[in-house]
C-alpha atoms as an extended CHARMM CRD file, in Angstrom:
* protein
*
       214  EXT
         1         1  MET       CA             62.5960000000     -129.2570000000      205.3580000000  PROA      1               0.0000000000
         2         2  THR       CA             61.4530000000     -126.4230000000      202.8070000000  PROA      2               0.0000000000
         3         3  LEU       CA             59.6160000000     -123.0490000000      203.0810000000  PROA      3               0.0000000000
         4         4  ALA       CA             59.6840000000     -121.9150000000      199.8290000000  PROA      4               0.0000000000
         5         5  PRO       CA             56.2140000000     -123.4030000000      198.8000000000  PROA      5               0.0000000000
         6         6  ALA       CA             54.3430000000     -122.2690000000      201.9220000000  PROA      6               0.0000000000
         7         7  LEU       CA             55.7600000000     -118.7380000000      201.9030000000  PROA      7               0.0000000000
         8         8  ARG       CA             54.2000000000     -118.6110000000      197.6350000000  PROA      8               0.0000000000
         9         9  HSD       CA             50.7190000000     -119.6140000000      199.7030000000  PROA      9               0.0000000000
        10        10  HSD       CA             51.1530000000     -116.9360000000      202.3610000000  PROA      10              0.0000000000
        11        11  VAL       CA             51.6910000000     -114.3360000000      198.8950000000  PROA      11              0.0000000000
        12        12  ALA       CA             49.0190000000     -115.8150000000      197.7150000000  PROA      12              0.0000000000
        13        13  ASP       CA             47.1380000000     -115.5330000000      200.4910000000  PROA      13              0.0000000000
        14        14  LEU       CA             47.6430000000     -111.6030000000      201.4930000000  PROA      14              0.0000000000
        15        15  LEU       CA             46.8250000000     -110.9360000000      197.7970000000  PROA      15              0.0000000000
        16        16  ALA       CA             43.3380000000     -112.1580000000      198.0430000000  PROA      16              0.0000000000
        17        17  ALA       CA             42.8250000000     -110.3270000000      201.0520000000  PROA      17              0.0000000000
        18        18  VAL       CA             43.5930000000     -107.2090000000      199.5900000000  PROA      18              0.0000000000
        19        19  SER       CA             41.8840000000     -105.0210000000      196.6480000000  PROA      19              0.0000000000
        20        20  PRO       CA             43.9390000000     -105.8620000000      192.9320000000  PROA      20              0.0000000000
        21        21  ASP       CA             44.2070000000     -101.7550000000      193.4040000000  PROA      21              0.0000000000
        22        22  ALA       CA             45.9960000000     -102.2480000000      196.5070000000  PROA      22              0.0000000000
        23        23  PRO       CA             49.7650000000     -100.5090000000      197.3570000000  PROA      23              0.0000000000
        24        24  THR       CA             52.7270000000     -101.9230000000      197.4950000000  PROA      24              0.0000000000
        25        25  LEU       CA             56.1690000000     -101.3290000000      198.4000000000  PROA      25              0.0000000000
        26        26  CYS       CA             56.9230000000     -102.1730000000      195.4670000000  PROA      26              0.0000000000
        27        27  GLU       CA             56.8210000000      -98.7330000000      193.8560000000  PROA      27              0.0000000000
        28        28  GLY       CA             54.2640000000      -97.8100000000      191.0970000000  PROA      28              0.0000000000
        29        29  TRP       CA             52.9170000000     -101.5410000000      192.1090000000  PROA      29              0.0000000000
        30        30  THR       CA             49.4690000000     -102.1730000000      193.1790000000  PROA      30              0.0000000000
        31        31  ALA       CA             49.0480000000     -105.9450000000      194.6130000000  PROA      31              0.0000000000
        32        32  ARG       CA             47.6960000000     -106.4760000000      190.5200000000  PROA      32              0.0000000000
        33        33  ASP       CA             51.2730000000     -105.8750000000      189.1190000000  PROA      33              0.0000000000
        34        34  LEU       CA             52.4760000000     -107.6260000000      191.5330000000  PROA      34              0.0000000000
        35        35  ALA       CA             50.7590000000     -110.7380000000      190.8480000000  PROA      35              0.0000000000
        36        36  ALA       CA             51.5960000000     -110.2870000000      187.4380000000  PROA      36              0.0000000000
        37        37  HSD       CA             55.3460000000     -110.2490000000      188.2070000000  PROA      37              0.0000000000
        38        38  LEU       CA             55.3190000000     -113.4100000000      190.3470000000  PROA      38              0.0000000000
        39        39  VAL       CA             53.5340000000     -115.1040000000      187.9780000000  PROA      39              0.0000000000
        40        40  ILE       CA             56.1260000000     -114.1260000000      184.6190000000  PROA      40              0.0000000000
        41        41  ARG       CA             58.8730000000     -114.5030000000      187.1050000000  PROA      41              0.0000000000
        42        42  ASP       CA             57.5030000000     -118.7600000000      187.7140000000  PROA      42              0.0000000000
        43        43  ARG       CA             56.2860000000     -119.2560000000      184.6850000000  PROA      43              0.0000000000
        44        44  ARG       CA             57.4320000000     -117.4330000000      182.0600000000  PROA      44              0.0000000000
        45        45  PRO       CA             61.3960000000     -117.4700000000      181.5990000000  PROA      45              0.0000000000
        46        46  ASP       CA             61.7390000000     -115.7830000000      178.3130000000  PROA      46              0.0000000000
        47        47  ALA       CA             61.3490000000     -112.5620000000      180.7280000000  PROA      47              0.0000000000
        48        48  MET       CA             63.1180000000     -112.9930000000      183.2510000000  PROA      48              0.0000000000
        49        49  PRO       CA             66.6390000000     -111.1810000000      182.1750000000  PROA      49              0.0000000000
        50        50  GLY       CA             64.5160000000     -108.3640000000      181.6740000000  PROA      50              0.0000000000
        51        51  ILE       CA             64.1030000000     -108.2670000000      186.0910000000  PROA      51              0.0000000000
        52        52  PHE       CA             67.6360000000     -108.0630000000      185.7840000000  PROA      52              0.0000000000
        53        53  ILE       CA             69.4910000000     -106.6380000000      183.3920000000  PROA      53              0.0000000000
        54        54  PRO       CA             68.2900000000     -103.1930000000      181.7330000000  PROA      54              0.0000000000
        55        55  ALA       CA             68.4250000000     -103.6160000000      178.2470000000  PROA      55              0.0000000000
        56        56  PHE       CA             65.8370000000     -106.6210000000      178.0340000000  PROA      56              0.0000000000
        57        57  ALA       CA             63.2150000000     -104.9310000000      180.4450000000  PROA      57              0.0000000000
        58        58  GLY       CA             60.7940000000     -103.6740000000      177.8050000000  PROA      58              0.0000000000
        59        59  HSD       CA             59.5820000000     -107.3960000000      176.8030000000  PROA      59              0.0000000000
        60        60  THR       CA             59.6140000000     -107.9830000000      180.6640000000  PROA      60              0.0000000000
        61        61  GLU       CA             57.1240000000     -105.0590000000      180.6210000000  PROA      61              0.0000000000
        62        62  LYS       CA             55.6020000000     -105.8420000000      177.9800000000  PROA      62              0.0000000000
        63        63  VAL       CA             54.7360000000     -109.5370000000      179.3480000000  PROA      63              0.0000000000
        64        64  GLN       CA             53.9720000000     -108.2400000000      182.6650000000  PROA      64              0.0000000000
        65        65  ASP       CA             51.5980000000     -105.5840000000      181.0160000000  PROA      65              0.0000000000
        66        66  ALA       CA             49.0710000000     -108.1470000000      179.1250000000  PROA      66              0.0000000000
        67        67  ARG       CA             49.6480000000     -110.3320000000      182.2160000000  PROA      67              0.0000000000
        68        68  SER       CA             48.1050000000     -108.2630000000      184.6830000000  PROA      68              0.0000000000
        69        69  LYS       CA             45.0900000000     -107.6020000000      182.4940000000  PROA      69              0.0000000000
        70        70  LYS       CA             43.9270000000     -111.0730000000      183.2950000000  PROA      70              0.0000000000
        71        71  PRO       CA             41.6750000000     -111.4390000000      186.0550000000  PROA      71              0.0000000000
        72        72  TYR       CA             42.4580000000     -110.5690000000      189.5860000000  PROA      72              0.0000000000
        73        73  ALA       CA             41.6320000000     -114.0180000000      190.7110000000  PROA      73              0.0000000000
        74        74  THR       CA             43.1950000000     -115.4370000000      188.6740000000  PROA      74              0.0000000000
        75        75  LEU       CA             46.7070000000     -113.8980000000      188.8600000000  PROA      75              0.0000000000
        76        76  VAL       CA             46.0590000000     -115.3190000000      192.3640000000  PROA      76              0.0000000000
        77        77  ASP       CA             45.0550000000     -118.5240000000      191.0910000000  PROA      77              0.0000000000
        78        78  GLU       CA             48.7430000000     -118.6390000000      189.4520000000  PROA      78              0.0000000000
        79        79  VAL       CA             50.7850000000     -117.0760000000      191.6940000000  PROA      79              0.0000000000
        80        80  ARG       CA             49.1900000000     -120.0700000000      194.2720000000  PROA      80              0.0000000000
        81        81  SER       CA             49.8170000000     -123.2580000000      191.8190000000  PROA      81              0.0000000000
        82        82  GLY       CA             53.6590000000     -122.1450000000      191.2330000000  PROA      82              0.0000000000
        83        83  PRO       CA             55.5630000000     -122.5520000000      187.6620000000  PROA      83              0.0000000000
        84        84  GLY       CA             55.0460000000     -124.6420000000      185.9230000000  PROA      84              0.0000000000
        85        85  LYS       CA             56.0010000000     -128.1310000000      184.8770000000  PROA      85              0.0000000000
        86        86  LEU       CA             58.6720000000     -127.3850000000      182.4000000000  PROA      86              0.0000000000
        87        87  SER       CA             60.6250000000     -124.0990000000      185.5510000000  PROA      87              0.0000000000
        88        88  PRO       CA             63.6330000000     -125.1090000000      187.2380000000  PROA      88              0.0000000000
        89        89  MET       CA             61.9520000000     -124.2400000000      190.0030000000  PROA      89              0.0000000000
        90        90  GLN       CA             59.8920000000     -127.3110000000      189.8160000000  PROA      90              0.0000000000
        91        91  VAL       CA             63.3590000000     -128.6720000000      191.9850000000  PROA      91              0.0000000000
        92        92  PRO       CA             62.9360000000     -128.1200000000      195.3770000000  PROA      92              0.0000000000
        93        93  ALA       CA             66.1560000000     -126.9190000000      196.2620000000  PROA      93              0.0000000000
        94        94  ILE       CA             65.9540000000     -124.5830000000      193.4240000000  PROA      94              0.0000000000
        95        95  ASN       CA             62.8560000000     -122.8650000000      194.1710000000  PROA      95              0.0000000000
        96        96  GLU       CA             64.2080000000     -122.9280000000      197.8560000000  PROA      96              0.0000000000
        97        97  ARG       CA             67.3310000000     -120.9970000000      197.0640000000  PROA      97              0.0000000000
        98        98  VAL       CA             65.8580000000     -118.9440000000      194.4980000000  PROA      98              0.0000000000
        99        99  ASN       CA             62.1940000000     -117.8320000000      195.4680000000  PROA      99              0.0000000000
       100       100  LEU       CA             62.3270000000     -117.8760000000      199.8050000000  PROA      100             0.0000000000
       101       101  VAL       CA             63.5630000000     -114.6170000000      200.1680000000  PROA      101             0.0000000000
       102       102  GLU       CA             61.6710000000     -113.5010000000      197.1660000000  PROA      102             0.0000000000
       103       103  TYR       CA             58.5040000000     -114.7870000000      198.5000000000  PROA      103             0.0000000000
       104       104  ALA       CA             58.9470000000     -113.6120000000      202.1940000000  PROA      104             0.0000000000
       105       105  THR       CA             59.6070000000     -110.2270000000      200.5870000000  PROA      105             0.0000000000
       106       106  HSD       CA             56.8900000000     -109.9150000000      198.6020000000  PROA      106             0.0000000000
       107       107  ALA       CA             54.6960000000     -110.8050000000      201.1370000000  PROA      107             0.0000000000
       108       108  GLU       CA             56.0700000000     -108.2680000000      203.2730000000  PROA      108             0.0000000000
       109       109  ASP       CA             55.6000000000     -105.7650000000      200.2430000000  PROA      109             0.0000000000
       110       110  VAL       CA             51.4470000000     -106.3720000000      200.2140000000  PROA      110             0.0000000000
       111       111  ARG       CA             51.1040000000     -106.0940000000      203.8980000000  PROA      111             0.0000000000
       112       112  ARG       CA             53.5150000000     -103.2440000000      205.1840000000  PROA      112             0.0000000000
       113       113  ALA       CA             52.0060000000     -101.1730000000      202.3820000000  PROA      113             0.0000000000
       114       114  GLN       CA             48.5630000000     -101.5950000000      204.0630000000  PROA      114             0.0000000000
       115       115  PRO       CA             47.0550000000      -99.3890000000      207.0540000000  PROA      115             0.0000000000
       116       116  THR       CA             47.7040000000     -100.5790000000      210.2250000000  PROA      116             0.0000000000
       117       117  ASP       CA             44.4620000000     -102.2670000000      210.8120000000  PROA      117             0.0000000000
       118       118  VAL       CA             44.5990000000     -103.9630000000      207.8830000000  PROA      118             0.0000000000
       119       119  GLN       CA             48.3750000000     -104.9160000000      208.8030000000  PROA      119             0.0000000000
       120       120  ALA       CA             46.6190000000     -106.3470000000      211.8880000000  PROA      120             0.0000000000
       121       121  THR       CA             43.8070000000     -108.3660000000      210.2170000000  PROA      121             0.0000000000
       122       122  LEU       CA             46.7570000000     -110.1150000000      207.6320000000  PROA      122             0.0000000000
       123       123  PRO       CA             48.1070000000     -113.7800000000      208.2780000000  PROA      123             0.0000000000
       124       124  PRO       CA             51.4790000000     -113.7460000000      209.5830000000  PROA      124             0.0000000000
       125       125  LEU       CA             54.4060000000     -115.4210000000      207.9160000000  PROA      125             0.0000000000
       126       126  PRO       CA             55.0060000000     -119.5120000000      208.2420000000  PROA      126             0.0000000000
       127       127  GLU       CA             56.8200000000     -120.4740000000      211.3780000000  PROA      127             0.0000000000
       128       128  GLY       CA             60.1790000000     -120.5230000000      210.6450000000  PROA      128             0.0000000000
       129       129  THR       CA             60.4990000000     -118.0900000000      207.9070000000  PROA      129             0.0000000000
       130       130  GLU       CA             62.8130000000     -115.7010000000      210.2430000000  PROA      130             0.0000000000
       131       131  ASP       CA             65.3540000000     -118.5950000000      211.1570000000  PROA      131             0.0000000000
       132       132  ALA       CA             65.5530000000     -119.2360000000      207.5530000000  PROA      132             0.0000000000
       133       133  VAL       CA             65.4650000000     -115.3710000000      206.2470000000  PROA      133             0.0000000000
       134       134  TRP       CA             68.3440000000     -115.9120000000      208.5920000000  PROA      134             0.0000000000
       135       135  SER       CA             70.8400000000     -118.3660000000      207.2990000000  PROA      135             0.0000000000
       136       136  SER       CA             70.0450000000     -116.9730000000      203.5030000000  PROA      136             0.0000000000
       137       137  LEU       CA             71.5420000000     -113.4280000000      204.6030000000  PROA      137             0.0000000000
       138       138  THR       CA             74.5320000000     -114.8480000000      205.8560000000  PROA      138             0.0000000000
       139       139  ALA       CA             75.0410000000     -116.4990000000      202.7120000000  PROA      139             0.0000000000
       140       140  MET       CA             73.6630000000     -113.4940000000      199.9350000000  PROA      140             0.0000000000
       141       141  GLY       CA             73.8860000000     -110.3210000000      202.2560000000  PROA      141             0.0000000000
       142       142  LYS       CA             78.3150000000     -109.4730000000      200.9240000000  PROA      142             0.0000000000
       143       143  LEU       CA             76.6410000000     -108.9580000000      197.9390000000  PROA      143             0.0000000000
       144       144  LEU       CA             73.5580000000     -106.4550000000      198.6370000000  PROA      144             0.0000000000
       145       145  VAL       CA             75.7970000000     -104.9210000000      200.5970000000  PROA      145             0.0000000000
       146       146  ARG       CA             78.2480000000     -104.6930000000      197.8370000000  PROA      146             0.0000000000
       147       147  SER       CA             78.3100000000     -101.4510000000      196.7570000000  PROA      147             0.0000000000
       148       148  SER       CA             78.6540000000      -99.9430000000      200.4350000000  PROA      148             0.0000000000
       149       149  PRO       CA             81.5020000000      -97.5300000000      201.3000000000  PROA      149             0.0000000000
       150       150  VAL       CA             81.9310000000      -98.7280000000      205.2920000000  PROA      150             0.0000000000
       151       151  GLY       CA             81.9290000000     -101.5240000000      206.4910000000  PROA      151             0.0000000000
       152       152  VAL       CA             78.7720000000     -103.5750000000      207.5690000000  PROA      152             0.0000000000
       153       153  THR       CA             77.5410000000     -106.4340000000      210.5780000000  PROA      153             0.0000000000
       154       154  LEU       CA             73.9700000000     -107.6720000000      210.6920000000  PROA      154             0.0000000000
       155       155  ARG       CA             72.5770000000     -108.0690000000      213.9170000000  PROA      155             0.0000000000
       156       156  ALA       CA             69.4100000000     -109.9800000000      214.7190000000  PROA      156             0.0000000000
       157       157  PRO       CA             67.9450000000     -110.5540000000      218.5480000000  PROA      157             0.0000000000
       158       158  GLN       CA             68.7170000000     -114.5620000000      219.5970000000  PROA      158             0.0000000000
       159       159  ARG       CA             71.6820000000     -114.8040000000      216.9150000000  PROA      159             0.0000000000
       160       160  GLY       CA             74.5600000000     -112.7510000000      217.2670000000  PROA      160             0.0000000000
       161       161  ASP       CA             76.2450000000     -110.5270000000      214.5640000000  PROA      161             0.0000000000
       162       162  VAL       CA             77.2590000000     -111.5610000000      210.9580000000  PROA      162             0.0000000000
       163       163  GLU       CA             79.6840000000     -109.2600000000      209.5560000000  PROA      163             0.0000000000
       164       164  LEU       CA             78.8710000000     -108.8350000000      205.0610000000  PROA      164             0.0000000000
       165       165  LYS       CA             81.7130000000     -105.9200000000      205.0800000000  PROA      165             0.0000000000
       166       166  LYS       CA             84.4160000000     -105.4400000000      206.8980000000  PROA      166             0.0000000000
       167       167  PRO       CA             85.2190000000     -102.3060000000      208.2620000000  PROA      167             0.0000000000
       168       168  THR       CA             86.9810000000      -99.1350000000      205.7650000000  PROA      168             0.0000000000
       169       169  ASP       CA             88.8160000000      -95.8840000000      206.3340000000  PROA      169             0.0000000000
       170       170  ALA       CA             85.0830000000      -94.1200000000      205.9470000000  PROA      170             0.0000000000
       171       171  GLY       CA             83.8920000000      -96.4050000000      208.9160000000  PROA      171             0.0000000000
       172       172  ALA       CA             81.1050000000      -99.1890000000      209.7770000000  PROA      172             0.0000000000
       173       173  VAL       CA             77.9550000000      -99.3230000000      211.0810000000  PROA      173             0.0000000000
       174       174  VAL       CA             75.7990000000     -102.5080000000      212.7560000000  PROA      174             0.0000000000
       175       175  LEU       CA             72.2650000000     -103.2580000000      211.7300000000  PROA      175             0.0000000000
       176       176  ALA       CA             69.8880000000     -103.9520000000      214.1960000000  PROA      176             0.0000000000
       177       177  GLY       CA             66.3220000000     -105.8890000000      213.7080000000  PROA      177             0.0000000000
       178       178  SER       CA             64.6290000000     -108.8770000000      213.3300000000  PROA      178             0.0000000000
       179       179  PRO       CA             66.0310000000     -111.1880000000      210.0740000000  PROA      179             0.0000000000
       180       180  VAL       CA             62.5010000000     -110.2560000000      208.4120000000  PROA      180             0.0000000000
       181       181  ASP       CA             63.4400000000     -106.0380000000      208.9350000000  PROA      181             0.0000000000
       182       182  LEU       CA             67.0280000000     -107.0320000000      208.1290000000  PROA      182             0.0000000000
       183       183  MET       CA             65.9050000000     -108.6930000000      204.6040000000  PROA      183             0.0000000000
       184       184  MET       CA             63.5160000000     -105.7340000000      203.8240000000  PROA      184             0.0000000000
       185       185  HSD       CA             67.0100000000     -102.8070000000      204.8760000000  PROA      185             0.0000000000
       186       186  LEU       CA             68.5700000000     -104.8850000000      202.4530000000  PROA      186             0.0000000000
       187       187  SER       CA             66.2020000000     -104.8970000000      199.4530000000  PROA      187             0.0000000000
       188       188  GLY       CA             65.9760000000     -101.3360000000      199.8290000000  PROA      188             0.0000000000
       189       189  ARG       CA             63.0060000000     -101.2240000000      201.6260000000  PROA      189             0.0000000000
       190       190  CYS       CA             65.0480000000      -99.6240000000      204.3540000000  PROA      190             0.0000000000
       191       191  GLU       CA             61.8890000000      -96.3340000000      205.3530000000  PROA      191             0.0000000000
       192       192  ARG       CA             59.0160000000      -99.8090000000      206.1720000000  PROA      192             0.0000000000
       193       193  SER       CA             62.2290000000     -102.2530000000      207.5400000000  PROA      193             0.0000000000
       194       194  GLY       CA             62.3250000000     -101.3730000000      211.1950000000  PROA      194             0.0000000000
       195       195  VAL       CA             66.2270000000     -101.2650000000      211.1260000000  PROA      195             0.0000000000
       196       196  SER       CA             68.6200000000      -99.7190000000      213.2580000000  PROA      196             0.0000000000
       197       197  VAL       CA             71.5060000000      -97.9640000000      211.9470000000  PROA      197             0.0000000000
       198       198  GLU       CA             74.1360000000      -97.6740000000      214.4570000000  PROA      198             0.0000000000
       199       199  GLY       CA             77.6460000000      -96.0520000000      214.0210000000  PROA      199             0.0000000000
       200       200  PRO       CA             79.0040000000      -93.4640000000      213.6800000000  PROA      200             0.0000000000
       201       201  ASP       CA             77.3990000000      -90.1790000000      212.5830000000  PROA      201             0.0000000000
       202       202  ALA       CA             79.4270000000      -89.8210000000      209.3980000000  PROA      202             0.0000000000
       203       203  ALA       CA             79.2120000000      -93.3940000000      208.5960000000  PROA      203             0.0000000000
       204       204  VAL       CA             75.9460000000      -93.7050000000      209.1590000000  PROA      204             0.0000000000
       205       205  ALA       CA             74.9980000000      -90.9410000000      206.4240000000  PROA      205             0.0000000000
       206       206  ALA       CA             77.6560000000      -92.7440000000      203.8970000000  PROA      206             0.0000000000
       207       207  PHE       CA             75.7410000000      -95.5290000000      204.2410000000  PROA      207             0.0000000000
       208       208  SER       CA             72.4550000000      -94.0650000000      204.1050000000  PROA      208             0.0000000000
       209       209  LYS       CA             73.2180000000      -93.0160000000      200.4150000000  PROA      209             0.0000000000
       210       210  THR       CA             74.5120000000      -96.6840000000      199.3240000000  PROA      210             0.0000000000
       211       211  LYS       CA             72.3460000000      -97.9310000000      196.9510000000  PROA      211             0.0000000000
       212       212  LEU       CA             71.1390000000     -101.4700000000      198.1300000000  PROA      212             0.0000000000
       213       213  GLY       CA             69.9810000000     -104.6810000000      197.1010000000  PROA      213             0.0000000000
       214       214  MET       CA             70.6170000000     -106.7120000000      193.2650000000  PROA      214             0.0000000000
C-alpha cells in the first residue's frame, strides 16, 4: 500500500480549507507560497536543484514566485492533481520514497500553524501515516541528525527505540513522541513538534543547537 497519493490529497484538502494568506510553519511562507512550492517540486524539475543547493536558489525562487501568482484555487488543484506525465514521481515506488515524508510534513506545516480552534476543524492525517512515517524515519533519520554533537535515539509509543547516532563523548539524548511529532522535530520544526528531549542537561543543551533536517 502506498500513502503518498493519499497524503498529497490531504495536503490539498488542508490548503483548500485555509485562506491563501494563512500562515504555515515554513518561515516566511503563506499557504499560497507552500502550494506553489509543492507544484514546482512535482512539475518543474529544472527548479528542483535550488531547493537543496544555494547556488541554484535564485532560479527556484523566481519560478516559485511566478507560480504563486496564479489563482489560489488553481494552485490547490495542481497540488491535488500531482506530478506531470513525464515526472519520475509518476512511478509509485519513487513517489512513495521521495514524497511521503514531504507531504506529511507540509500537511502539518499547514495544520499546526493555525489557531487551535481552526485545527480542530481540519481533517486528520490518513490512516497508516504514523506507521509509514516511523518506517521512513528509521531509514532516513541518520541523515537528519548527522550534525548532532551527541548521540540520538528515537522513542515512539508501542514502537520501541531506534538509535540514529551512537553516543559521543558529549553524551546522548532520547527524542520521545509520536512518529509524526518526531518527523516534525527532525525536520527543524522543534517548537511545534511536541517532542520531549531527554538526557543529561549538557547533552540536551548541545543537541538544542543542532541544525536538523536535510
